mmCIF file of C-alpha atoms and ligand atoms in Angstrom:
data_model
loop_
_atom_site.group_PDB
_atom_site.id
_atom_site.type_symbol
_atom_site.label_atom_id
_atom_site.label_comp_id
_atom_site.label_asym_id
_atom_site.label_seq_id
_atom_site.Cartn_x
_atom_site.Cartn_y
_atom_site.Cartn_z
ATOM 1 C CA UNK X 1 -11.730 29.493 20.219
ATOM 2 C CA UNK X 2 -9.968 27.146 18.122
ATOM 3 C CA UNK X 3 -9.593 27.843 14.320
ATOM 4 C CA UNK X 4 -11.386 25.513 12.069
ATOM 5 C CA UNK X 5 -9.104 23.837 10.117
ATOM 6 C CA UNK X 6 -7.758 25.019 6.545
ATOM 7 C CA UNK X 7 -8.740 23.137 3.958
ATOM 8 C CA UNK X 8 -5.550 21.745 2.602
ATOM 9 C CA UNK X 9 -4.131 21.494 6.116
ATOM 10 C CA UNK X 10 -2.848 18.042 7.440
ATOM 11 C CA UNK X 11 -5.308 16.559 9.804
ATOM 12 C CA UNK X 12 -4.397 13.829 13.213
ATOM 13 C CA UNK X 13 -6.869 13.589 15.920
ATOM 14 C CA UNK X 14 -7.901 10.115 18.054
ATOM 15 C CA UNK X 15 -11.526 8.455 17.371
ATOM 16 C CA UNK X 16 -13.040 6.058 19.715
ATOM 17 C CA UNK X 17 -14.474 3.272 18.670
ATOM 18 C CA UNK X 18 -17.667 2.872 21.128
ATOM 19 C CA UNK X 19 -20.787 0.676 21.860
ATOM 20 C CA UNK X 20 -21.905 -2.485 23.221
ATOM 21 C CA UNK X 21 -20.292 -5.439 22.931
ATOM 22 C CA UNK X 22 -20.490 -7.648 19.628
ATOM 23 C CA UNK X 23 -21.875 -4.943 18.135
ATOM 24 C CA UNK X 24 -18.593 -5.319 15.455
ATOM 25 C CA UNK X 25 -16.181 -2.848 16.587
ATOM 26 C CA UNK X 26 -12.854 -4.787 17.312
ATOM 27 C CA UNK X 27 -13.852 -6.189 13.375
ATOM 28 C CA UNK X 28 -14.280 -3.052 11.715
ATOM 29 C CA UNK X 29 -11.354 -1.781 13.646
ATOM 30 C CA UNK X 30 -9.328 -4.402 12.069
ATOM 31 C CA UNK X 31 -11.160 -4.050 8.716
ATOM 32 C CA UNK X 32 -10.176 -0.305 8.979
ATOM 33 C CA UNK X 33 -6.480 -0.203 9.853
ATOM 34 C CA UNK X 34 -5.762 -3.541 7.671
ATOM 35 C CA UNK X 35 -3.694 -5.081 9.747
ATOM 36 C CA UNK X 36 -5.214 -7.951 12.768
ATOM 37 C CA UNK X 37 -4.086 -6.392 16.122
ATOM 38 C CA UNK X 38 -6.806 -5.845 18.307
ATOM 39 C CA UNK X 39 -8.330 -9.688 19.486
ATOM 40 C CA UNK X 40 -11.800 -10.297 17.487
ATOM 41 C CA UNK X 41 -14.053 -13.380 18.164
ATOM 42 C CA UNK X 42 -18.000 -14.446 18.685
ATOM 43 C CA UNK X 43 -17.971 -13.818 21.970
ATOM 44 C CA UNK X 44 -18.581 -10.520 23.756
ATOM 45 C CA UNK X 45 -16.276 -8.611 25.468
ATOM 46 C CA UNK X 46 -12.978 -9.601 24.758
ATOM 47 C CA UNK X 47 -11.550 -6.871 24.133
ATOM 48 C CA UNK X 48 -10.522 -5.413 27.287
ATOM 49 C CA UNK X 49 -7.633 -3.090 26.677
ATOM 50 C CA UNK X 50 -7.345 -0.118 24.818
ATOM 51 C CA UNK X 51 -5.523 -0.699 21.868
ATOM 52 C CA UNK X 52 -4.173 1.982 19.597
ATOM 53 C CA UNK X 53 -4.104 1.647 15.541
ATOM 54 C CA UNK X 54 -2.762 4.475 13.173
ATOM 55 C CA UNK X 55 -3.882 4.476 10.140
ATOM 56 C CA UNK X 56 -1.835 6.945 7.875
ATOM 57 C CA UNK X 57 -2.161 8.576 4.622
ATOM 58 C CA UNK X 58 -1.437 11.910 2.746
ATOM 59 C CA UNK X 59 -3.322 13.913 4.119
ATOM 60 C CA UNK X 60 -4.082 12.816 7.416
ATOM 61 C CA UNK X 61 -3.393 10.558 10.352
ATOM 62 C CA UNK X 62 -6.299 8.912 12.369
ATOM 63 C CA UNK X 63 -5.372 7.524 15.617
ATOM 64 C CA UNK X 64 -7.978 4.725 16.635
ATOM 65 C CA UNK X 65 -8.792 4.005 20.213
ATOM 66 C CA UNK X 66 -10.538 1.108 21.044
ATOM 67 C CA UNK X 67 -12.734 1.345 23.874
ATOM 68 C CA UNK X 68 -13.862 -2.119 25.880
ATOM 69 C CA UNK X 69 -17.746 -2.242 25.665
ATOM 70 C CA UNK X 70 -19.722 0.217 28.474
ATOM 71 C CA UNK X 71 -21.625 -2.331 31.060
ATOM 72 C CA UNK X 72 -24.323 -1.675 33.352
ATOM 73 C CA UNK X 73 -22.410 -0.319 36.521
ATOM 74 C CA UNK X 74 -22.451 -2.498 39.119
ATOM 75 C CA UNK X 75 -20.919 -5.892 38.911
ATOM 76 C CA UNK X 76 -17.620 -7.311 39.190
ATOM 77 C CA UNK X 77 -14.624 -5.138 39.687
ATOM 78 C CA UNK X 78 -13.649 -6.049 36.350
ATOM 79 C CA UNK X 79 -16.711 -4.615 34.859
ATOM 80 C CA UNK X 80 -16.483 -1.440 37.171
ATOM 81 C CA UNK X 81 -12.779 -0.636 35.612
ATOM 82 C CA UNK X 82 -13.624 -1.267 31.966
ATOM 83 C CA UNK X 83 -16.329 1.150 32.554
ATOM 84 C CA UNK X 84 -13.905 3.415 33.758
ATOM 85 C CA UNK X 85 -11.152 3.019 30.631
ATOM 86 C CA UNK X 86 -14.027 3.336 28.348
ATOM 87 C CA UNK X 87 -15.048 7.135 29.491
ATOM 88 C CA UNK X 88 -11.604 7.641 29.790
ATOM 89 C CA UNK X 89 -10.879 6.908 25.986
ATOM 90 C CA UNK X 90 -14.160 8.749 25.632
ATOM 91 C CA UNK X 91 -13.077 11.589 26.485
ATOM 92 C CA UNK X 92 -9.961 11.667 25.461
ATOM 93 C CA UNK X 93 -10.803 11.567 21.892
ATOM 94 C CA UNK X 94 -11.535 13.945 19.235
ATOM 95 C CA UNK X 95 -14.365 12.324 17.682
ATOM 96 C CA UNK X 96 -16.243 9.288 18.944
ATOM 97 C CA UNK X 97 -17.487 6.776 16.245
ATOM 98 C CA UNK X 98 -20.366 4.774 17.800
ATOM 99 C CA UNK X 99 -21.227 1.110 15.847
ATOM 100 C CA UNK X 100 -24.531 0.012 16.296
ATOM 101 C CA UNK X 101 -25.895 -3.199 14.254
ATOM 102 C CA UNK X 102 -28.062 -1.920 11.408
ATOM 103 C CA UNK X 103 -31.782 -2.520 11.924
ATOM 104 C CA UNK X 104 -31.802 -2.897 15.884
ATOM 105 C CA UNK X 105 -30.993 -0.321 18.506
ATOM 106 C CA UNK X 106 -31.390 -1.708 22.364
ATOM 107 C CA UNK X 107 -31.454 0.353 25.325
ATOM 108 C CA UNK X 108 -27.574 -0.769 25.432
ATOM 109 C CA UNK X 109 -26.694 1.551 22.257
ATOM 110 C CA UNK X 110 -28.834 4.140 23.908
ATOM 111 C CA UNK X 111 -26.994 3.880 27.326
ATOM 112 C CA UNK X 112 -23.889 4.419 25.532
ATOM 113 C CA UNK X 113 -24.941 6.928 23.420
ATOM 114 C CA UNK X 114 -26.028 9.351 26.729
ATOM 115 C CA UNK X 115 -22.714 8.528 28.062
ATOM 116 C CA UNK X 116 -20.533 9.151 25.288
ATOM 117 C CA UNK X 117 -22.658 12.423 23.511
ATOM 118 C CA UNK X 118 -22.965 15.945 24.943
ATOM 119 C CA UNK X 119 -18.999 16.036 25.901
ATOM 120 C CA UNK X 120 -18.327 19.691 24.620
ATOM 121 C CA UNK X 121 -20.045 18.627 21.529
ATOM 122 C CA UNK X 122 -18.019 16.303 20.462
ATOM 123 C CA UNK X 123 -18.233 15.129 17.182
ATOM 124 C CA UNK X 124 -20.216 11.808 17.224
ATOM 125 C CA UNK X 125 -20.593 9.655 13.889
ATOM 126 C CA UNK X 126 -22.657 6.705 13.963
ATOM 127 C CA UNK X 127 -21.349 3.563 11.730
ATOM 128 C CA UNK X 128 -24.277 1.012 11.469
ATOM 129 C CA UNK X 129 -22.698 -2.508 11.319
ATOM 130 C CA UNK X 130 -23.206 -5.354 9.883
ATOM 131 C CA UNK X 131 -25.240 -4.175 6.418
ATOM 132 C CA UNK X 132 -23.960 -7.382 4.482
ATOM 133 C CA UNK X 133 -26.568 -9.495 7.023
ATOM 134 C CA UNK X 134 -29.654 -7.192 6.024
ATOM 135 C CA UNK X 135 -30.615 -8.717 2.741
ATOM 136 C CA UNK X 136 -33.398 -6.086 2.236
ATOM 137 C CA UNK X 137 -31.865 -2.645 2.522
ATOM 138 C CA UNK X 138 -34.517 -0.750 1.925
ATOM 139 C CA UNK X 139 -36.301 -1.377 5.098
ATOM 140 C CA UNK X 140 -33.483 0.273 6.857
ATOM 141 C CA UNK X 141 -34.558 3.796 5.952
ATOM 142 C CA UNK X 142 -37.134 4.275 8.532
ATOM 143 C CA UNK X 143 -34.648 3.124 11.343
ATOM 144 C CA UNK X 144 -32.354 5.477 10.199
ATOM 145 C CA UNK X 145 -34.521 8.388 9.718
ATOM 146 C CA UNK X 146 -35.840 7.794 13.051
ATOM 147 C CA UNK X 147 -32.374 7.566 14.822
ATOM 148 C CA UNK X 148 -31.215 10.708 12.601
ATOM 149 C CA UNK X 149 -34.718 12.715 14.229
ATOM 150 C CA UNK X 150 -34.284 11.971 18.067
ATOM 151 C CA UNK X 151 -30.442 11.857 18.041
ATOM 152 C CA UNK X 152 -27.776 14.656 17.383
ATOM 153 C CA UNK X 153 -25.289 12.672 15.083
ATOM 154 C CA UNK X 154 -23.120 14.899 12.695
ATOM 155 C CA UNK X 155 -23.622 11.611 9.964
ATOM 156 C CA UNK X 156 -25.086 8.133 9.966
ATOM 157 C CA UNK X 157 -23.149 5.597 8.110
ATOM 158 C CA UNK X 158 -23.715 1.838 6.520
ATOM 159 C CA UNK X 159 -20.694 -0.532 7.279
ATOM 160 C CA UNK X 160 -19.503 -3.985 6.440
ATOM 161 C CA UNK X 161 -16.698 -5.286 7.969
ATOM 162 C CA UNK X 162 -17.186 -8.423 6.592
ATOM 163 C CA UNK X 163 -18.000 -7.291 3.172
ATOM 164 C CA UNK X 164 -15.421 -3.871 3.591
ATOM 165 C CA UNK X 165 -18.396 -1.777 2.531
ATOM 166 C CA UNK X 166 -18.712 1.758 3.621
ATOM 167 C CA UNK X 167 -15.023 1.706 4.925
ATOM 168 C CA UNK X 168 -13.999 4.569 2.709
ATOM 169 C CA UNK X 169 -16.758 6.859 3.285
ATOM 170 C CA UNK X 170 -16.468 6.397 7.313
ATOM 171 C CA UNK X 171 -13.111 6.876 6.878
ATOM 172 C CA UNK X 172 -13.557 10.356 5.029
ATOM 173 C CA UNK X 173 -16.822 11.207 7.790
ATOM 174 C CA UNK X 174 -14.024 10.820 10.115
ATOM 175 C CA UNK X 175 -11.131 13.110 8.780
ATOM 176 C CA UNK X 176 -13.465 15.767 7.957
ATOM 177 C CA UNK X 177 -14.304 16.195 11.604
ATOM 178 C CA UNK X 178 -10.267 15.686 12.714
ATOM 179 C CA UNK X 179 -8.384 18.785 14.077
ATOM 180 C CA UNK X 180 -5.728 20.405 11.917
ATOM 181 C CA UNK X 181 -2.385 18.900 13.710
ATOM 182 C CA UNK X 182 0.893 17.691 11.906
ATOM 183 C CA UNK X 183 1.132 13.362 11.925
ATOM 184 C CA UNK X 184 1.820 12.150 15.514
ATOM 185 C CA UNK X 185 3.344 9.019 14.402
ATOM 186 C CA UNK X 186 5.713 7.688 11.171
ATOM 187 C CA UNK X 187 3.671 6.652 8.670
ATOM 188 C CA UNK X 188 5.088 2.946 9.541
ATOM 189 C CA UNK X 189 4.014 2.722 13.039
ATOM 190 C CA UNK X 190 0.788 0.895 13.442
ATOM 191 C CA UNK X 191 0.382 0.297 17.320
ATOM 192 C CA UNK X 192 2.272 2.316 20.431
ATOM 193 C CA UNK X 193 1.869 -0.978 22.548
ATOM 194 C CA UNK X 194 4.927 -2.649 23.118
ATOM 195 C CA UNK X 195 5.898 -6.360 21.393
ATOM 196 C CA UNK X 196 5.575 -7.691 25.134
ATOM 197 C CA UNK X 197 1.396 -6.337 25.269
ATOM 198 C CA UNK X 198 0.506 -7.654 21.948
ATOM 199 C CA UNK X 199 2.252 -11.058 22.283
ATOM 200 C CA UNK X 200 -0.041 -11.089 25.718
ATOM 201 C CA UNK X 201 -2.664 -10.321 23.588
ATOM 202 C CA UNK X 202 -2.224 -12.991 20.718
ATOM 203 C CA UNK X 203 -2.335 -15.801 23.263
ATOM 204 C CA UNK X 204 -5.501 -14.482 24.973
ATOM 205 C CA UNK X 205 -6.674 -14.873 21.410
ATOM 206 C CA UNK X 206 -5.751 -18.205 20.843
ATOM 207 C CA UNK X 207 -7.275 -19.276 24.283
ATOM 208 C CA UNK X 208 -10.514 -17.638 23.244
ATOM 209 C CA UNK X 209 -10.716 -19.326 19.804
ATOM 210 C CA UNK X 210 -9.684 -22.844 20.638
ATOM 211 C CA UNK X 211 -11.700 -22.565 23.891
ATOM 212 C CA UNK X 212 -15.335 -21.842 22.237
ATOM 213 C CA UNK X 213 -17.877 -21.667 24.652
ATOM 214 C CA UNK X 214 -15.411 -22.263 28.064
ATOM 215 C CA UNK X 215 -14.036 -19.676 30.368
ATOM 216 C CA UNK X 216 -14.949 -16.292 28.425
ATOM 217 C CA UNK X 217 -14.151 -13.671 31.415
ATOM 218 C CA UNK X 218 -11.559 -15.746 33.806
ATOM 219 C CA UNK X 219 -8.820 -15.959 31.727
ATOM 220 C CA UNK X 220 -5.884 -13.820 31.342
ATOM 221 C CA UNK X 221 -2.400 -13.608 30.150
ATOM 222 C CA UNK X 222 0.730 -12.494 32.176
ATOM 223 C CA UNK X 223 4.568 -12.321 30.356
ATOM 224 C CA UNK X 224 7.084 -13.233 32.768
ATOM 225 C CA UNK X 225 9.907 -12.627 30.510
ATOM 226 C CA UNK X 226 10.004 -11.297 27.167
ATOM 227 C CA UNK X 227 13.733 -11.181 25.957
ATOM 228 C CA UNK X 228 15.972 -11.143 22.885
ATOM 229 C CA UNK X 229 18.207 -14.352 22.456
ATOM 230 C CA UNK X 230 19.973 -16.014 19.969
ATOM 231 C CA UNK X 231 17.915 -14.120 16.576
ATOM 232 C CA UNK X 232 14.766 -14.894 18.066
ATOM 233 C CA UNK X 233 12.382 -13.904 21.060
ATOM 234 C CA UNK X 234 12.150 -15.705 24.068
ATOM 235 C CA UNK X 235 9.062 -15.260 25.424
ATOM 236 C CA UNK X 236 8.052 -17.032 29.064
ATOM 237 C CA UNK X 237 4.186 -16.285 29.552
ATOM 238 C CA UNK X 238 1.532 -17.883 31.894
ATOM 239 C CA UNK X 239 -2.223 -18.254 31.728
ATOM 240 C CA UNK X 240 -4.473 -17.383 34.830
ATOM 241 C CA UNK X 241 -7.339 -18.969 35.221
ATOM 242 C CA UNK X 242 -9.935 -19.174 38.074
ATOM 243 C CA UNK X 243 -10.545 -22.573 39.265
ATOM 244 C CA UNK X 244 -8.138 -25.820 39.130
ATOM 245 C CA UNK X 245 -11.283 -27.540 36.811
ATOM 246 C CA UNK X 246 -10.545 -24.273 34.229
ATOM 247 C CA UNK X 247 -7.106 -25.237 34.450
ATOM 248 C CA UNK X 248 -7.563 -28.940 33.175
ATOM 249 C CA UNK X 249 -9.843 -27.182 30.297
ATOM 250 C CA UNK X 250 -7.165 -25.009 29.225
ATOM 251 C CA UNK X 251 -3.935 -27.945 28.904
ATOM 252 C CA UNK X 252 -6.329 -30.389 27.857
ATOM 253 C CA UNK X 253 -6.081 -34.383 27.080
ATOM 254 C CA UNK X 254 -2.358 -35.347 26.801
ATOM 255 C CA UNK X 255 -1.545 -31.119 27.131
ATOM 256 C CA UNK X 256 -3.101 -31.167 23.376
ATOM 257 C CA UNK X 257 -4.933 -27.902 23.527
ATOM 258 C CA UNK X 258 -2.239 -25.940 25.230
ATOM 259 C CA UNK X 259 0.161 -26.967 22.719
ATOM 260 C CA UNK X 260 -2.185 -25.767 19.768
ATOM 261 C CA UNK X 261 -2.718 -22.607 21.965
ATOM 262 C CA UNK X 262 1.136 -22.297 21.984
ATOM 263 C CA UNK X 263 1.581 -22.954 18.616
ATOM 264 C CA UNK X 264 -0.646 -21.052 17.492
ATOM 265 C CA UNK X 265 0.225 -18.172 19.087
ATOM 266 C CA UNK X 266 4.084 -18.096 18.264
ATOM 267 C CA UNK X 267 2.781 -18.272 14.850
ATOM 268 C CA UNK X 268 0.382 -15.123 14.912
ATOM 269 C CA UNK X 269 3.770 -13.377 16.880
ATOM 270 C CA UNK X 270 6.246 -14.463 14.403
ATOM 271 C CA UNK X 271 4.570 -12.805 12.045
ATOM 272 C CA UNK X 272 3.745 -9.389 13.508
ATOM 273 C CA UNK X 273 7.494 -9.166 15.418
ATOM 274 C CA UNK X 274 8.915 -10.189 12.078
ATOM 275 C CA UNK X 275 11.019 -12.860 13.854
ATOM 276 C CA UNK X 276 11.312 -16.303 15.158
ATOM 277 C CA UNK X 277 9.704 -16.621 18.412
ATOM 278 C CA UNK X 278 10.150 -19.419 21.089
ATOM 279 C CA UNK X 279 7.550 -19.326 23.375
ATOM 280 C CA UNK X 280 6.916 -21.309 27.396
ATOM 281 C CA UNK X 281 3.685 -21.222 28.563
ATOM 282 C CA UNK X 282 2.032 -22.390 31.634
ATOM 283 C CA UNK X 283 -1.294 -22.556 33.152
ATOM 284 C CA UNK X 284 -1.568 -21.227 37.163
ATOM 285 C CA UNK X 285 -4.587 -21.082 38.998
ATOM 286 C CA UNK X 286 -5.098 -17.697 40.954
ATOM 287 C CA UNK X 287 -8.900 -17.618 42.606
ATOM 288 C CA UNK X 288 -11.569 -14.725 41.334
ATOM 289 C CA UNK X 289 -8.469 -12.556 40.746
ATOM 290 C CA UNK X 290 -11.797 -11.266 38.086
ATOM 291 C CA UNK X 291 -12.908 -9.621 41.477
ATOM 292 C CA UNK X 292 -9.721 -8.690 43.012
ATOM 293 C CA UNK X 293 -8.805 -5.334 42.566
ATOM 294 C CA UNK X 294 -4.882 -6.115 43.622
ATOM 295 C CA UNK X 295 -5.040 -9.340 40.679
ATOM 296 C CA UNK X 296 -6.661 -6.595 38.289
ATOM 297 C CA UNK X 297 -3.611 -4.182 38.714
ATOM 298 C CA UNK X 298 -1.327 -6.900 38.384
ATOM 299 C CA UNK X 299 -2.463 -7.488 35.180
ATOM 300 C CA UNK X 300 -2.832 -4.602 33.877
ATOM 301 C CA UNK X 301 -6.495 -3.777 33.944
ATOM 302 C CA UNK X 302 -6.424 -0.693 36.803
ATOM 303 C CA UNK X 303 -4.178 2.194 36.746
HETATM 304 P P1 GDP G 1 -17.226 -6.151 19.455
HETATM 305 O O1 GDP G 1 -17.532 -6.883 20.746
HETATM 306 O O2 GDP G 1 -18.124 -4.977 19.288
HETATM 307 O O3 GDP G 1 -15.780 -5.784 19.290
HETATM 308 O O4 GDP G 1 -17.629 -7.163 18.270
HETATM 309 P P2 GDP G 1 -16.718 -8.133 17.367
HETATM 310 O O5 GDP G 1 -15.916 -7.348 16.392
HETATM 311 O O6 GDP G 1 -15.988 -9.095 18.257
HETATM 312 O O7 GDP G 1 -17.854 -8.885 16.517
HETATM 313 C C1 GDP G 1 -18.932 -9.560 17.159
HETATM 314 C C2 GDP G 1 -19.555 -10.558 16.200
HETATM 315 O O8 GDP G 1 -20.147 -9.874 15.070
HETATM 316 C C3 GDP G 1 -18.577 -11.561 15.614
HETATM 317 O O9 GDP G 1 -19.210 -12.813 15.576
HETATM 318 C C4 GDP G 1 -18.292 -11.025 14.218
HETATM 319 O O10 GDP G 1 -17.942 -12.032 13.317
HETATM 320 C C5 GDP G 1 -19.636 -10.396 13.854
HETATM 321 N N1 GDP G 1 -19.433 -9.307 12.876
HETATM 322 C C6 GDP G 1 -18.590 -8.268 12.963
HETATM 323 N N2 GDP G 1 -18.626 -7.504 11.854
HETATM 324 C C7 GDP G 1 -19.529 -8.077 11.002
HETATM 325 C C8 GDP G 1 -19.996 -7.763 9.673
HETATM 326 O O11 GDP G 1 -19.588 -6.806 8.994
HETATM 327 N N3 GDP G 1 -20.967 -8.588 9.166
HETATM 328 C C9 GDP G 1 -21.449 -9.657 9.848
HETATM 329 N N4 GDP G 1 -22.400 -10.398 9.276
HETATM 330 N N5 GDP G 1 -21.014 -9.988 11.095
HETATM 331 C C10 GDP G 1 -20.061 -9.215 11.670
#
């Protein structure tokens, strides 16, 4: 049996982030550690990697895993192994933090709630997202009563990302139920992904934003070279898309939207390597590599 912790004792334990997507979890994730690192935008599903934030202070160190959303099983391949990375951070994790929109609870948030719950008796918090669109809070109590009666949460939380409401108190919900363990990082360190992951990541980004409504699930981002030259990182990196018609989509008129992709980019990458960046990017065409298992461990996705 393990010893509940003291009560002046330093606490570190991982909590996963779960639930389904655009429920607000890469944006409280980013609201909670304070620093814009795992990719956030409209769409669903874009987050598709783990992504690990610490977030540090005297008394204790809470290391965040990000889970990509649970999906029905089934599907593409793609779908298959973020199902698979998602119960693997799952159970991994000391405490799982489940965000569900405040005021509406699908059979999604259920689904994930039966596959993330019951693990040893995990502790499970629920943050309800989103509270800054509910302009009548009161009518929120019954929801949460009811979800408090048929579920076994160990606390039930109001969040705003937006707003940074509730941050502190799911912050404290979460330490409490942390395991007594010295810090397993410097207080400094705020990712252990390497520059050469998150510059991957900060183009994705860019090709999501500029990109709006085009080519959510069949793009991806490859480095080819990530190395050190003259004061500044030289970065060669290539964007894979699905069809040659995707391809004209991402360079655009003239090559005018994969130069603000670019730019933007070595912008967002300047600032989190703290250094100049030059960055060479190109757009290749390799078919459904979403449904090729081989593609998928090429980029990083399987095992
Ligand atoms: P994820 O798929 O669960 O990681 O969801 P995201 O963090 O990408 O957010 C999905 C959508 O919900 C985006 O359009 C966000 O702007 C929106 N969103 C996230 N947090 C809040 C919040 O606190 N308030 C409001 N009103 N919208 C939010």
């Amino acid at each position: 049996m393990t010893a509940l912790p003291r009560k002046d004792a330093y606490r570190c334990g991982t909590a996963a982030l779960v639930g389904r997507p655009n429920v607000g979890k890469s944006t409280l994730l980013n609201a909670l550690i304070g620093w814009r690192l795992s990719i956030v935008s409209p769409k669903p599903q874009t987050t598709r990697h783990r992504i690990l934030g610490v977030l540090t202070d005297a008394t204790s160190q809470i290391l965040f895993l990000d889970t990509p959303g649970l999906h029905k099983t089934g599907g593409r391949a793609i779908n298959r192994q973020l199902n698979k990375a998602a119960r693997q951070t799952i159970a991994e994790a000391d405490v799982v933090v489940q965000v569900a929109e405040a005021g509406r609870w699908t059979a999604e948030d259920e689904a994930v709630y039966e596959t993330s719950t019951g693990r040893e008796g995990k502790p499970h918090l629920l943050a309800l997202s989103k509270i800054d669109a509910k302009k009548d809070k009161k009518i929120l109590l019954p929801f949460i009563a009811e979800l408090d009666k048929s579920h076994r949460f160990d606390g039930i939380l109001l969040v705003s990302a937006h707003k940074k409401d509730g941050l502190d108190e799911l912050l404290a919900a979460i330490r409490k139920l942390l395991p007594e363990n010295p810090p397993a990082f410097a207080a400094d360190e705020i990712t252990d992904r390497s520059e050469r992951f998150l510059a991957a990541e900060l183009i994705r980004e860019q090709v999501m934003r500029q990109l709006a409504q085009e080519l959510p699930y069949s793009t991806t981002v490859e480095i080819e070279d990530f190395r050190e030259g003259d004061q500044r990182a030289e970065i060669d990196a290539v964007i894979w898309v699905e069809r040659e018609g995707q391809k004209a989509i991402v360079i655009g008129e003239g090559g005018l939207m994969l130069k603000a992709i670019g730019t933007a980019a070595r912008v967002a990458m300047k600032r989190l390597f703290e250094r100049r960046v030059h960055l060479r990017l190109w757009v290749k065409v390799r078919e459904n590599w979403s449904d090729d298992e081989g593609a998928l461990r090429r980029f990083g996705y399987a095992d």
